[in-house]
């Protein structure tokens, strides 16, 4: 049975960064990264948008081959199609995730991580020495690896944390169904992302246009099935596209789940750390999880390496990872989740009214902070939302 020090399951952003950071922190350790799909980064189940500052903590996007588009504007669209343009600045980037995920995994490989693609973890159990034995399938063959620490970075359909006895259940109201087309031959501002809200458009979520190039965009939506009027997510999206871009050619299609919840109560146990979507580390307001996954992966990789060096991979030692994550972003997510719940109580009329009020603020002064402050004055029903945010 091959022995490794750190075994990372899943080569998405969380897993690739976790493996890289574990190896960087302790180059003498054997770090193995497993990816079930036949190619890292494919198929893409993502709108591929990331914030500028967060991305730059991990990679330089200027001129990078894994970038599709630089974004300098955000346009919020109210349910009645009123557009609110927010002040221009370095907002973020639309990635080419097939290339980006492969770039991260290649970086880990260059640092000495062993990467196996087309290789799936299929179960695990504790052995008599307290190590994890991870069963692995690849093509027709099966193997078992023994690891001191397993990092579960297996995404939204995560199983590894459950095998280790961790609770990762999600209330149905916080599970968003997402669908997306790549649409070509359409007219929009290629430097902006568009986000549209509305009960008839994407109940419990929002619809988006994320430019890949002039005339080509990821056009999708996320919604809560429990709030549907009977249509499924694809029907909502087809209706929205038929209205906005009737002549666009749909050249790609993807579906996926986004967990708009808060971090699982316990992201660690003896010899196991859970990172990224597998630990529900997505921002519950925006649904963005790429940068969060990388930040969690960095913490997990470093914690695993330090724990192994100290010869203590017990739950007590690994709890430091959970605390570090909660300090970094987990506590903020609890606040964002409360805002999300409060916003759910507001209806389309409210958002239409807010859009019109906000459009009276001069465009260069229209930052998110000002929009929020203005909204409080003009729409007193928002005050409980703000109160809940700051409590
Ligand atoms: C439609 C849609 C749009 C989105 N848009 C955005 C966006 O614009 N911006 C943003 O920041 N986030 C977005 N997200 C969320 C984002 O995609 C995730 O938060 C991010 O990919 C999480 O990274 P991860 O490494 O935790 O998981 P993943 O990227 O899902 O990676 C997990 C990997 O583990 C592998 N795996 C799973 N099980 C096993 C196993 N047993 N053995 C081996 N390998 C396994 C999977 O194949 C996968 O490659 C979107 C999600 C969806 C569904």
Short mmCIF file of C-alpha atoms and ligand atoms in Angstrom, two decimals:
data_model
loop_
_atom_site.label_atom_id
_atom_site.label_comp_id
_atom_site.label_asym_id
_atom_site.label_seq_id
_atom_site.Cartn_x
_atom_site.Cartn_y
_atom_site.Cartn_z
CA UNK A 1 0.00 0.00 0.00
CA UNK A 2 1.70 3.29 -1.08
CA UNK A 3 2.23 5.76 1.78
CA UNK A 4 1.88 9.51 1.29
CA UNK A 5 1.98 12.35 3.78
CA UNK A 6 -0.82 14.50 2.34
CA UNK A 7 -3.50 13.18 -0.01
CA UNK A 8 -5.67 15.88 -1.60
CA UNK A 9 -8.95 14.78 -3.20
CA UNK A 10 -10.08 17.08 -6.04
CA UNK A 11 -7.93 19.30 -8.27
CA UNK A 12 -10.19 22.36 -8.37
CA UNK A 13 -8.92 25.69 -7.01
CA UNK A 14 -9.13 24.49 -3.37
CA UNK A 15 -7.27 21.23 -3.96
CA UNK A 16 -4.57 22.57 -6.30
CA UNK A 17 -3.68 25.41 -3.91
CA UNK A 18 -3.84 23.10 -0.87
CA UNK A 19 -1.42 20.65 -2.49
CA UNK A 20 0.93 23.42 -3.61
CA UNK A 21 0.99 25.06 -0.17
CA UNK A 22 1.54 21.79 1.68
CA UNK A 23 4.52 20.99 -0.57
CA UNK A 24 5.89 24.54 -0.38
CA UNK A 25 5.64 24.57 3.42
CA UNK A 26 7.42 21.22 3.79
CA UNK A 27 9.18 20.12 0.56
CA UNK A 28 10.21 16.79 2.12
CA UNK A 29 6.56 15.66 2.32
CA UNK A 30 4.96 13.41 -0.31
CA UNK A 31 1.87 15.21 -1.56
CA UNK A 32 -0.58 13.46 -3.89
CA UNK A 33 -3.39 15.29 -5.72
CA UNK A 34 -6.23 13.21 -7.20
CA UNK A 35 -8.66 14.38 -9.88
CA UNK A 36 -11.65 12.28 -10.91
CA UNK A 37 -12.17 14.00 -14.28
CA UNK A 38 -9.96 13.09 -17.20
CA UNK A 39 -8.65 16.67 -17.47
CA UNK A 40 -8.20 19.25 -14.73
CA UNK A 41 -10.60 22.16 -15.31
CA UNK A 42 -12.99 20.40 -17.68
CA UNK A 43 -15.92 20.38 -17.92
CA UNK A 44 -16.45 23.97 -16.73
CA UNK A 45 -19.39 24.39 -14.35
CA UNK A 46 -18.88 28.06 -13.53
CA UNK A 47 -19.52 31.62 -14.70
CA UNK A 48 -15.76 32.19 -14.20
CA UNK A 49 -15.92 35.63 -12.54
CA UNK A 50 -13.40 36.60 -9.82
CA UNK A 51 -12.58 39.80 -7.94
CA UNK A 52 -9.31 41.52 -8.78
CA UNK A 53 -7.77 41.72 -5.30
CA UNK A 54 -8.55 38.12 -4.33
CA UNK A 55 -7.20 36.69 -7.57
CA UNK A 56 -3.95 38.64 -7.28
CA UNK A 57 -3.17 36.91 -3.98
CA UNK A 58 -2.62 33.75 -6.01
CA UNK A 59 -1.72 34.64 -9.58
CA UNK A 60 -0.96 37.62 -11.82
CA UNK A 61 -3.78 38.04 -14.35
CA UNK A 62 -2.11 40.73 -16.50
CA UNK A 63 -1.54 39.12 -19.90
CA UNK A 64 -2.14 35.62 -18.50
CA UNK A 65 -3.39 33.00 -21.02
CA UNK A 66 -6.02 31.82 -18.51
CA UNK A 67 -7.85 35.17 -18.51
CA UNK A 68 -10.78 35.76 -20.87
CA UNK A 69 -11.69 39.34 -20.00
CA UNK A 70 -10.95 42.23 -17.65
CA UNK A 71 -14.04 43.74 -15.98
CA UNK A 72 -14.28 47.39 -14.93
CA UNK A 73 -18.00 47.91 -14.36
CA UNK A 74 -20.91 46.24 -12.58
CA UNK A 75 -24.42 46.81 -13.89
CA UNK A 76 -27.27 45.82 -11.59
CA UNK A 77 -30.55 45.31 -13.42
CA UNK A 78 -33.82 45.66 -11.49
CA UNK A 79 -36.74 43.28 -12.18
CA UNK A 80 -38.32 45.93 -14.48
CA UNK A 81 -35.04 46.18 -16.48
CA UNK A 82 -33.93 49.52 -14.93
CA UNK A 83 -30.12 49.46 -15.10
CA UNK A 84 -27.91 50.80 -12.30
CA UNK A 85 -24.28 51.27 -13.32
CA UNK A 86 -21.86 51.21 -10.39
CA UNK A 87 -18.68 53.36 -10.35
CA UNK A 88 -15.85 52.17 -12.60
CA UNK A 89 -12.65 50.67 -11.24
CA UNK A 90 -10.65 47.42 -11.37
CA UNK A 91 -13.59 45.17 -10.56
CA UNK A 92 -12.32 41.78 -11.59
CA UNK A 93 -11.74 39.21 -14.28
CA UNK A 94 -13.57 36.55 -16.23
CA UNK A 95 -11.31 33.50 -16.24
CA UNK A 96 -10.95 30.70 -18.73
CA UNK A 97 -11.33 28.05 -16.04
CA UNK A 98 -10.22 25.16 -18.18
CA UNK A 99 -6.87 26.87 -18.43
CA UNK A 100 -6.88 28.47 -14.98
CA UNK A 101 -7.49 25.25 -13.03
CA UNK A 102 -4.88 23.50 -15.17
CA UNK A 103 -2.44 26.35 -14.50
CA UNK A 104 -2.92 25.97 -10.73
CA UNK A 105 -2.49 22.20 -10.89
CA UNK A 106 0.61 22.56 -13.08
CA UNK A 107 2.05 25.00 -10.53
CA UNK A 108 1.56 22.37 -7.84
CA UNK A 109 3.18 19.78 -10.10
CA UNK A 110 6.18 22.03 -10.70
CA UNK A 111 6.62 22.32 -6.92
CA UNK A 112 6.82 18.51 -6.64
CA UNK A 113 3.20 17.48 -6.05
CA UNK A 114 2.21 14.23 -7.78
CA UNK A 115 -1.01 14.72 -9.79
CA UNK A 116 -3.15 11.80 -10.96
CA UNK A 117 -6.02 12.63 -13.34
CA UNK A 118 -8.86 10.26 -14.19
CA UNK A 119 -8.43 8.94 -10.64
CA UNK A 120 -11.28 8.91 -8.13
CA UNK A 121 -11.25 8.46 -4.37
CA UNK A 122 -14.03 5.93 -3.74
CA UNK A 123 -13.97 5.44 0.03
CA UNK A 124 -11.75 5.62 3.09
CA UNK A 125 -11.27 4.20 6.55
CA UNK A 126 -9.02 4.64 9.55
CA UNK A 127 -6.29 2.01 10.02
CA UNK A 128 -4.89 0.71 13.32
CA UNK A 129 -2.12 3.39 13.36
CA UNK A 130 -4.66 6.20 12.99
CA UNK A 131 -3.84 6.89 9.34
CA UNK A 132 -6.42 7.08 6.60
CA UNK A 133 -6.59 4.36 3.97
CA UNK A 134 -8.11 5.89 0.84
CA UNK A 135 -9.49 3.58 -1.83
CA UNK A 136 -8.83 4.89 -5.34
CA UNK A 137 -10.19 3.87 -8.76
CA UNK A 138 -8.49 4.65 -12.03
CA UNK A 139 -9.75 3.17 -15.28
CA UNK A 140 -10.23 -0.50 -14.56
CA UNK A 141 -7.76 -0.67 -11.67
CA UNK A 142 -8.11 -0.09 -7.92
CA UNK A 143 -5.52 0.94 -5.36
CA UNK A 144 -5.33 2.02 -1.74
CA UNK A 145 -3.19 4.89 -0.43
CA UNK A 146 -2.31 5.47 3.20
CA UNK A 147 -2.13 9.13 4.23
CA UNK A 148 -1.32 11.09 7.38
CA UNK A 149 -3.64 13.91 6.34
CA UNK A 150 -6.44 13.84 3.75
CA UNK A 151 -7.59 17.21 2.40
CA UNK A 152 -11.15 16.97 1.11
CA UNK A 153 -11.43 19.46 -1.77
CA UNK A 154 -14.01 17.46 -3.71
CA UNK A 155 -16.41 20.29 -4.48
CA UNK A 156 -20.15 20.63 -4.14
CA UNK A 157 -20.96 16.91 -4.42
CA UNK A 158 -18.45 16.20 -1.66
CA UNK A 159 -18.20 12.73 -0.14
CA UNK A 160 -14.82 12.67 1.60
CA UNK A 161 -15.91 14.77 4.60
CA UNK A 162 -18.91 12.48 5.05
CA UNK A 163 -16.73 9.37 4.91
CA UNK A 164 -14.77 10.97 7.76
CA UNK A 165 -17.99 11.47 9.75
CA UNK A 166 -18.40 15.24 9.21
CA UNK A 167 -21.87 16.72 8.73
CA UNK A 168 -22.25 18.59 5.43
CA UNK A 169 -26.02 18.60 5.01
CA UNK A 170 -27.62 21.71 3.50
CA UNK A 171 -31.17 23.03 3.96
CA UNK A 172 -33.00 22.82 0.60
CA UNK A 173 -33.70 26.57 0.67
CA UNK A 174 -29.94 27.23 0.51
CA UNK A 175 -29.22 24.95 -2.43
CA UNK A 176 -29.25 26.95 -5.66
CA UNK A 177 -29.74 25.27 -9.01
CA UNK A 178 -27.59 26.96 -11.65
CA UNK A 179 -27.76 26.75 -15.42
CA UNK A 180 -25.70 28.58 -17.95
CA UNK A 181 -25.24 28.90 -21.70
CA UNK A 182 -22.31 30.33 -23.57
CA UNK A 183 -24.14 32.73 -25.88
CA UNK A 184 -22.55 34.23 -29.00
CA UNK A 185 -23.50 37.09 -31.31
CA UNK A 186 -25.13 39.28 -28.65
CA UNK A 187 -24.87 42.95 -27.79
CA UNK A 188 -23.71 44.09 -24.34
CA UNK A 189 -20.97 46.17 -22.69
CA UNK A 190 -17.97 43.78 -22.85
CA UNK A 191 -16.25 45.50 -19.90
CA UNK A 192 -19.19 45.00 -17.52
CA UNK A 193 -20.86 42.17 -15.69
CA UNK A 194 -24.66 42.31 -15.50
CA UNK A 195 -26.63 40.97 -12.53
CA UNK A 196 -30.44 40.91 -12.70
CA UNK A 197 -32.79 40.11 -9.83
CA UNK A 198 -36.48 39.35 -9.85
CA UNK A 199 -39.00 36.72 -8.79
CA UNK A 200 -39.95 36.06 -12.41
CA UNK A 201 -36.29 35.93 -13.52
CA UNK A 202 -34.44 33.92 -10.88
CA UNK A 203 -36.38 33.43 -7.61
CA UNK A 204 -34.04 33.36 -4.61
CA UNK A 205 -31.00 34.08 -6.80
CA UNK A 206 -30.08 36.16 -9.82
CA UNK A 207 -29.32 36.00 -13.52
CA UNK A 208 -25.95 37.05 -14.93
CA UNK A 209 -24.11 38.03 -18.11
CA UNK A 210 -20.34 37.56 -17.76
CA UNK A 211 -18.42 38.58 -20.91
CA UNK A 212 -15.87 36.19 -22.37
CA UNK A 213 -15.15 38.48 -25.35
CA UNK A 214 -17.07 41.18 -27.26
CA UNK A 215 -20.33 39.53 -28.35
CA UNK A 216 -19.70 36.30 -26.36
CA UNK A 217 -20.76 35.75 -22.75
CA UNK A 218 -21.58 33.24 -20.06
CA UNK A 219 -25.30 33.85 -19.60
CA UNK A 220 -26.85 32.01 -16.70
CA UNK A 221 -28.82 32.06 -13.51
CA UNK A 222 -29.01 30.51 -10.08
CA UNK A 223 -32.36 30.00 -8.34
CA UNK A 224 -33.91 28.20 -5.39
CA UNK A 225 -36.15 25.40 -6.65
CA UNK A 226 -38.43 25.73 -3.59
CA UNK A 227 -39.36 29.25 -4.76
CA UNK A 228 -40.11 28.30 -8.35
CA UNK A 229 -43.50 28.90 -10.00
CA UNK A 230 -43.25 25.41 -11.50
CA UNK A 231 -40.57 26.12 -14.09
CA UNK A 232 -37.16 24.54 -13.69
CA UNK A 233 -33.93 26.58 -13.83
CA UNK A 234 -33.41 25.94 -17.53
CA UNK A 235 -36.92 27.12 -18.37
CA UNK A 236 -36.36 30.33 -16.40
CA UNK A 237 -33.09 30.89 -18.28
CA UNK A 238 -34.61 30.10 -21.69
CA UNK A 239 -37.37 32.64 -21.01
CA UNK A 240 -34.86 35.28 -19.90
CA UNK A 241 -32.60 34.78 -22.91
CA UNK A 242 -35.55 34.76 -25.31
CA UNK A 243 -36.49 38.20 -23.99
CA UNK A 244 -32.97 39.71 -23.75
CA UNK A 245 -31.02 38.03 -26.53
CA UNK A 246 -33.51 36.41 -28.93
CA UNK A 247 -30.93 36.19 -31.73
CA UNK A 248 -28.01 34.82 -29.65
CA UNK A 249 -26.55 31.42 -30.56
CA UNK A 250 -26.27 29.08 -27.58
CA UNK A 251 -22.99 27.27 -28.10
CA UNK A 252 -22.42 25.76 -24.67
CA UNK A 253 -24.55 24.54 -21.75
CA UNK A 254 -23.77 23.62 -18.17
CA UNK A 255 -25.63 22.91 -14.94
CA UNK A 256 -24.39 22.85 -11.36
CA UNK A 257 -25.28 23.43 -7.74
CA UNK A 258 -24.21 26.31 -5.53
CA UNK A 259 -24.54 26.04 -1.76
CA UNK A 260 -25.52 29.51 -0.54
CA UNK A 261 -25.13 28.64 3.12
CA UNK A 262 -22.46 29.15 5.79
CA UNK A 263 -19.34 27.10 6.48
CA UNK A 264 -20.02 23.62 7.86
CA UNK A 265 -19.82 23.53 11.66
CA UNK A 266 -16.67 21.43 11.70
CA UNK A 267 -14.19 21.43 8.81
CA UNK A 268 -11.71 19.04 10.45
CA UNK A 269 -11.42 15.75 12.25
CA UNK A 270 -8.52 13.42 13.01
CA UNK A 271 -6.27 13.54 9.93
CA UNK A 272 -8.86 15.30 7.71
CA UNK A 273 -9.40 18.90 6.58
CA UNK A 274 -12.26 20.02 4.31
CA UNK A 275 -11.78 23.03 1.98
CA UNK A 276 -13.70 25.01 -0.64
CA UNK A 277 -17.21 24.11 -1.84
CA UNK A 278 -16.96 20.81 0.05
CA UNK A 279 -17.04 22.87 3.28
CA UNK A 280 -19.68 25.34 1.96
CA UNK A 281 -17.19 28.19 1.82
CA UNK A 282 -18.99 30.03 -1.00
CA UNK A 283 -20.01 33.63 -0.35
CA UNK A 284 -23.73 33.11 0.39
CA UNK A 285 -24.70 36.49 -1.10
CA UNK A 286 -22.81 36.42 -4.39
CA UNK A 287 -22.42 32.68 -4.91
CA UNK A 288 -18.73 33.27 -5.67
CA UNK A 289 -16.43 30.52 -4.46
CA UNK A 290 -13.25 30.40 -6.56
CA UNK A 291 -11.12 32.79 -4.50
CA UNK A 292 -12.60 31.49 -1.24
CA UNK A 293 -11.65 27.97 -2.27
CA UNK A 294 -8.07 29.06 -2.93
CA UNK A 295 -7.85 30.90 0.40
CA UNK A 296 -9.16 27.85 2.25
CA UNK A 297 -6.83 25.58 0.28
CA UNK A 298 -3.87 27.72 1.30
CA UNK A 299 -4.82 27.47 4.97
CA UNK A 300 -5.47 23.72 4.72
CA UNK A 301 -2.18 22.96 2.95
CA UNK A 302 -0.14 24.96 5.43
CA UNK A 303 -1.95 23.50 8.45
CA UNK A 304 -1.50 19.94 7.17
CA UNK A 305 2.23 20.44 6.58
CA UNK A 306 2.79 22.04 9.99
CA UNK A 307 0.81 19.32 11.78
CA UNK A 308 2.75 16.53 10.08
CA UNK A 309 6.06 18.21 10.90
CA UNK A 310 5.00 18.41 14.54
CA UNK A 311 3.90 14.75 14.49
CA UNK A 312 0.38 15.64 15.60
CA UNK A 313 -2.45 15.30 13.08
CA UNK A 314 -5.17 14.93 15.71
CA UNK A 315 -8.46 16.82 15.47
CA UNK A 316 -7.26 19.03 18.34
CA UNK A 317 -4.23 20.16 16.30
CA UNK A 318 -6.16 20.57 13.04
CA UNK A 319 -8.84 22.71 14.71
CA UNK A 320 -6.48 25.65 14.13
CA UNK A 321 -7.48 25.47 10.45
CA UNK A 322 -11.17 25.95 11.23
CA UNK A 323 -10.42 28.90 13.49
CA UNK A 324 -8.16 30.52 10.90
CA UNK A 325 -10.85 30.17 8.21
CA UNK A 326 -13.58 31.59 10.46
CA UNK A 327 -11.36 34.57 11.28
CA UNK A 328 -10.49 35.11 7.62
CA UNK A 329 -13.94 34.79 6.00
CA UNK A 330 -16.22 32.35 7.80
CA UNK A 331 -17.53 34.92 10.27
CA UNK A 332 -18.22 37.37 7.41
CA UNK A 333 -20.23 34.67 5.66
CA UNK A 334 -22.49 34.40 8.70
CA UNK A 335 -23.27 38.13 8.26
CA UNK A 336 -23.75 37.83 4.49
CA UNK A 337 -26.11 34.93 5.11
CA UNK A 338 -28.23 37.11 7.40
CA UNK A 339 -28.35 39.82 4.72
CA UNK A 340 -29.38 37.23 2.16
CA UNK A 341 -32.24 36.08 4.39
CA UNK A 342 -33.37 39.67 4.98
CA UNK A 343 -33.26 40.49 1.25
CA UNK A 344 -35.44 37.48 0.53
CA UNK A 345 -38.28 39.23 2.34
CA UNK A 346 -38.23 42.15 -0.14
CA UNK A 347 -40.25 42.01 -3.35
CA UNK A 348 -39.75 43.15 -6.95
CA UNK A 349 -41.45 46.50 -6.34
CA UNK A 350 -38.89 47.27 -3.67
CA UNK A 351 -35.95 46.57 -6.01
CA UNK A 352 -37.53 48.56 -8.86
CA UNK A 353 -37.99 51.52 -6.51
CA UNK A 354 -34.46 51.19 -5.16
CA UNK A 355 -32.98 51.16 -8.67
CA UNK A 356 -34.75 54.38 -9.58
CA UNK A 357 -33.66 56.07 -6.33
CA UNK A 358 -30.06 54.98 -6.71
CA UNK A 359 -29.92 56.24 -10.30
CA UNK A 360 -30.35 59.75 -8.89
CA UNK A 361 -26.91 59.47 -7.23
CA UNK A 362 -24.26 60.83 -9.65
CA UNK A 363 -22.66 57.85 -11.39
CA UNK A 364 -19.11 58.57 -10.24
CA UNK A 365 -20.31 58.50 -6.62
CA UNK A 366 -22.33 55.30 -7.00
CA UNK A 367 -20.24 52.94 -4.85
CA UNK A 368 -21.92 49.97 -3.13
CA UNK A 369 -21.50 51.67 0.28
CA UNK A 370 -23.30 54.81 -0.92
CA UNK A 371 -26.04 52.78 -2.54
CA UNK A 372 -26.64 51.01 0.75
CA UNK A 373 -26.60 54.24 2.78
CA UNK A 374 -28.92 55.96 0.30
CA UNK A 375 -31.27 53.01 0.29
CA UNK A 376 -31.56 53.21 4.07
CA UNK A 377 -32.69 56.84 3.94
CA UNK A 378 -35.13 56.40 1.07
CA UNK A 379 -36.45 52.98 2.03
CA UNK A 380 -36.84 52.71 5.80
CA UNK A 381 -37.97 49.10 5.48
CA UNK A 382 -34.28 48.31 4.85
CA UNK A 383 -33.32 49.37 8.37
CA UNK A 384 -34.07 45.92 9.88
CA UNK A 385 -31.80 44.44 7.19
CA UNK A 386 -28.99 46.76 8.21
CA UNK A 387 -29.65 46.10 11.89
CA UNK A 388 -29.40 42.38 11.35
CA UNK A 389 -26.19 42.85 9.40
CA UNK A 390 -24.46 44.72 12.18
CA UNK A 391 -25.79 42.61 15.07
C1 LIG B 1 -23.10 27.61 -12.74
C2 LIG B 1 -22.08 28.06 -11.72
C3 LIG B 1 -21.51 29.31 -11.84
C4 LIG B 1 -20.54 29.74 -10.92
N1 LIG B 1 -19.97 30.94 -11.11
C5 LIG B 1 -18.99 31.37 -10.27
C6 LIG B 1 -18.32 32.60 -10.51
O1 LIG B 1 -18.58 33.30 -11.47
N2 LIG B 1 -17.35 32.97 -9.64
C7 LIG B 1 -17.01 32.21 -8.56
O2 LIG B 1 -16.12 32.62 -7.78
N3 LIG B 1 -17.62 31.03 -8.32
C8 LIG B 1 -18.59 30.58 -9.16
N4 LIG B 1 -19.18 29.37 -8.95
C9 LIG B 1 -18.72 28.55 -7.82
C10 LIG B 1 -17.33 27.96 -8.13
O3 LIG B 1 -17.40 27.23 -9.32
C11 LIG B 1 -16.87 27.07 -6.97
O4 LIG B 1 -17.04 27.78 -5.76
C12 LIG B 1 -15.41 26.66 -7.10
O5 LIG B 1 -15.18 25.89 -8.25
C13 LIG B 1 -15.01 25.84 -5.85
O6 LIG B 1 -13.75 25.27 -6.00
P1 LIG B 1 -13.43 23.87 -5.29
O7 LIG B 1 -12.01 23.60 -5.56
O8 LIG B 1 -13.91 23.89 -3.88
O9 LIG B 1 -14.37 22.82 -6.02
P2 LIG B 1 -14.42 22.39 -7.57
O10 LIG B 1 -13.94 23.46 -8.44
O11 LIG B 1 -15.78 21.85 -7.78
O12 LIG B 1 -13.37 21.20 -7.64
C14 LIG B 1 -13.62 19.95 -7.04
C15 LIG B 1 -12.90 18.90 -7.86
O13 LIG B 1 -12.93 17.66 -7.16
C16 LIG B 1 -13.11 16.61 -8.10
N5 LIG B 1 -13.65 15.46 -7.35
C17 LIG B 1 -14.87 15.35 -6.77
N6 LIG B 1 -14.97 14.16 -6.15
C18 LIG B 1 -13.79 13.51 -6.35
C19 LIG B 1 -13.30 12.22 -5.95
N7 LIG B 1 -14.05 11.37 -5.21
N8 LIG B 1 -12.05 11.86 -6.33
C20 LIG B 1 -11.28 12.71 -7.08
N9 LIG B 1 -11.70 13.94 -7.49
C21 LIG B 1 -12.95 14.32 -7.12
C22 LIG B 1 -14.08 17.20 -9.11
O14 LIG B 1 -14.02 16.52 -10.34
C23 LIG B 1 -13.56 18.65 -9.21
O15 LIG B 1 -12.61 18.80 -10.23
C24 LIG B 1 -20.16 28.89 -9.84
C25 LIG B 1 -20.75 27.63 -9.70
C26 LIG B 1 -21.69 27.22 -10.63
C27 LIG B 1 -22.29 25.85 -10.47
#
